[in-house]
C-alpha atoms as one frame of an Amber mdcrd trajectory, in Angstrom:
protein
  95.182 218.741 110.372  96.055 217.914 106.746  92.420 217.172 106.075  91.278
 220.376 107.604  93.757 222.245 105.187  92.497 220.376 102.096  88.808 220.971
 103.126  89.441 224.595 103.747  91.181 224.855 100.456  88.232 223.304  98.568
  85.863 225.689 100.330  87.670 228.694  99.258  88.046 227.537  95.739  84.360
 226.938  95.687  83.696 230.488  96.936  85.934 232.110  94.410  84.239 230.193
  91.602  80.939 231.794  92.632  82.112 235.239  91.481  81.685 234.458  87.699
  79.180 236.707  86.058  78.173 234.405  83.317  76.260 231.229  83.915  78.184
 227.954  83.634  77.596 225.686  80.794  78.383 221.973  80.848  79.714 220.877
  77.635  81.215 217.589  78.601  80.981 215.220  81.464  83.935 212.956  82.187
  84.376 210.385  84.877  87.311 211.265  87.128  89.357 209.244  89.612  88.259
 209.570  93.245  90.743 210.945  95.566  90.516 209.738  99.082  91.114 212.107
 101.858  93.330 210.571 104.485  96.656 210.678 106.119  98.437 209.763 103.045
  97.312 212.874 101.290 100.088 215.493 101.309  99.623 219.036 102.492  99.559
 221.841  99.981 102.801 223.663 101.299 101.730 227.017  99.874  98.495 226.848
 101.583  99.989 225.877 104.881 102.215 228.994 104.627  99.347 231.215 104.002
  97.210 230.036 107.046 100.134 229.617 109.374 100.299 233.177 110.789  96.482
 232.963 111.553  96.848 229.515 113.202  99.788 230.939 115.287  97.642 233.958
 116.432  94.734 231.692 117.198  96.883 229.288 119.286  98.450 232.201 121.170
  94.975 233.551 121.990  93.448 230.187 122.933  96.390 229.291 125.195  96.238
 232.472 127.260  95.663 231.902 131.013  92.321 233.440 132.287  92.165 231.937
 135.713  93.320 229.192 138.104  91.962 226.327 140.028  93.607 224.362 142.864
  91.218 221.524 142.501  89.840 219.420 139.472  86.603 220.971 138.223  84.359
 218.108 137.205  80.838 217.542 136.107  80.037 214.252 137.732  77.561 213.888
 140.582  74.350 215.617 141.582  76.323 218.688 142.981  79.451 218.793 140.793
  81.804 221.681 141.577  81.927 222.669 137.844  78.225 222.479 137.472  77.580
 224.522 140.648  80.215 227.067 139.469  78.674 227.567 135.950  75.189 227.732
 137.346  76.357 230.441 139.747  78.036 232.277 136.784  74.833 232.106 134.908
  72.840 233.512 137.937  75.353 236.303 138.545  75.487 237.403 134.837  71.739
 237.333 134.417  71.358 239.142 137.805  73.712 241.987 136.543  71.783 242.208
 133.250  68.257 242.142 134.902  69.203 244.915 137.377  70.361 247.183 134.647
  67.680 246.443 131.924  64.669 245.306 133.982  65.244 246.895 137.421  64.480
 243.392 138.643  66.357 240.717 140.582  66.812 237.219 139.270  65.663 234.540
 141.621  67.354 231.318 140.534  69.190 229.809 137.561  69.588 226.318 136.020
  71.649 224.840 133.219  71.839 221.385 131.694  74.674 219.006 132.456  74.670
 217.888 128.918  75.825 221.371 127.752  78.933 220.983 129.935  81.083 218.994
 127.562  84.139 218.134 129.628  85.907 218.825 132.844  88.785 221.267 133.747
  91.803 219.960 135.494  93.519 221.717 138.260  96.152 224.336 137.384  95.927
 227.254 134.843  92.579 227.590 133.248  93.180 228.485 129.558  90.791 230.224
 127.345  90.509 227.078 125.120  89.309 225.234 128.213  86.197 227.166 128.303
  85.603 226.538 124.598  86.001 222.859 125.153  83.599 222.952 128.130  80.986
 225.038 126.372  81.315 224.687 122.533  77.740 225.808 121.812  76.379 229.302
 120.953  73.691 229.283 123.654  72.193 232.448 124.942  71.222 233.414 128.408
  67.387 233.809 128.642  65.487 234.945 131.658  62.077 233.316 132.081  59.457
 235.151 134.060  57.153 232.649 135.808  54.287 232.665 138.311  55.161 230.732
 141.460  52.249 228.362 140.814  53.872 227.366 137.419  57.164 226.613 139.044
  55.766 223.367 140.334  56.542 221.965 136.768  60.092 222.660 137.358  60.219
 220.813 140.653  58.204 217.951 139.323  60.678 217.572 136.467  63.605 217.062
 138.876  61.591 214.810 140.981  60.688 212.643 138.051  64.058 212.564 136.169
  66.419 212.865 139.132  68.816 214.338 136.607  71.915 216.426 137.823  71.202
 219.582 135.751  73.149 222.243 137.844  71.161 224.952 139.701  71.858 228.111
 141.597  69.757 229.641 144.420  67.534 226.515 144.153  67.204 223.522 146.671
  65.342 220.464 145.575  64.777 217.503 147.759  63.221 214.192 146.903  62.728
 211.016 148.578  62.261 207.839 146.518  61.314 210.045 143.675  58.765 212.120
 145.411  59.249 215.812 146.011  59.754 216.659 149.633  61.169 220.130 149.684
  61.574 222.961 147.168  63.108 226.304 148.022  64.176 229.455 146.049  66.840
 231.444 148.046  65.948 229.315 151.115  62.282 230.231 150.983  59.254 228.322
 150.095  57.507 229.386 146.831  54.713 231.873 146.871  52.331 230.711 144.219
  51.099 234.329 143.472  54.539 235.727 143.112  56.457 236.284 139.895  59.874
 234.769 139.700  62.700 235.462 137.226  64.642 232.199 136.337  67.881 232.409
 134.203  68.628 229.588 131.938  69.782 228.909 128.335  67.697 229.479 125.139
  68.063 225.797 124.596  66.284 224.879 127.839  63.903 227.815 127.670  62.589
 226.464 124.434  61.945 223.034 125.836  65.205 221.307 125.398  65.922 218.258
 127.588  62.117 217.949 127.952  61.931 221.092 130.080  58.300 221.982 128.832
  57.518 223.819 132.056  59.272 226.866 130.644  56.570 227.320 128.063  54.320
 228.688 130.783  56.483 231.682 131.338  57.474 234.792 129.406  60.962 234.536
 127.796  63.260 237.605 128.036  66.388 237.432 125.816  69.448 239.022 127.186
  71.810 238.826 124.025  74.568 237.304 126.305  76.298 234.172 125.096  76.728
 231.681 127.944  80.305 231.015 126.906  81.166 234.747 126.786  79.683 235.116
 130.222  81.697 232.181 131.672  84.952 233.614 130.140  84.151 237.056 131.630
  83.697 235.515 135.098  86.798 233.382 134.918  88.729 236.602 133.967  87.353
 238.245 136.964  88.378 235.510 139.277  92.183 234.980 139.504  91.629 231.699
 141.574  88.332 229.716 141.365  86.850 228.523 144.468  83.645 226.522 143.456
  80.871 225.950 145.860  80.173 222.390 146.836  76.940 222.850 148.781  73.944
 220.528 148.355  71.355 221.804 145.962  70.071 218.622 144.560  69.292 216.203
 147.236  67.880 212.984 145.789  67.399 210.737 148.700  67.146 207.043 147.670
  68.031 207.750 144.138  68.751 204.611 141.997  72.205 204.761 140.670
């Protein structure tokens, strides 16, 4: 905390110095003693007093309860309860937006497990918990794709056997070979257009998801973290789905 105060003070001082109207002139260069930034460096008490009200306000906001879970929400495993929950929230938020702005339904959603940074323990879910789970500023993107181009999505999961959470999708493999692929419980129509909700990171090819490049990207302007916060607030007690969506038979651990 001491180091943060010092760095913030340096940044403010630097910004203030940029307000001078006349150009700076270096008349003399002198060697100064280096100051190590470590735990031995004392706080600037005046600076601490200035930022303390803002810190208290932020702490109060971050520690507010927004929901509750009777079970631990974790990200481990191919069908983790936290992964399924956040994939469902992504689907629901994108579906609501698409109906209003496109007069279309979203068919499925997928997010990356690497974007879920930690778990949520059972008990009260605080606002800061969601910031810890999702610290990134990723946006919800809807990708419009032909059914024939979705084969790339299923081949990706068959090849990588990775537990990137999905919603309204069922992907089954056996010894790394794709054996079943469903959207909303139905086989894919190669001539149909499908709307897949995901993050901007994945839509742009993150995690090697190059198959999205064959689709049309539709930005929603919705931040994933804001979406998750809204849905937690709407749900007094979270009951995550634990159904099987990724079924990697014979997967090597």
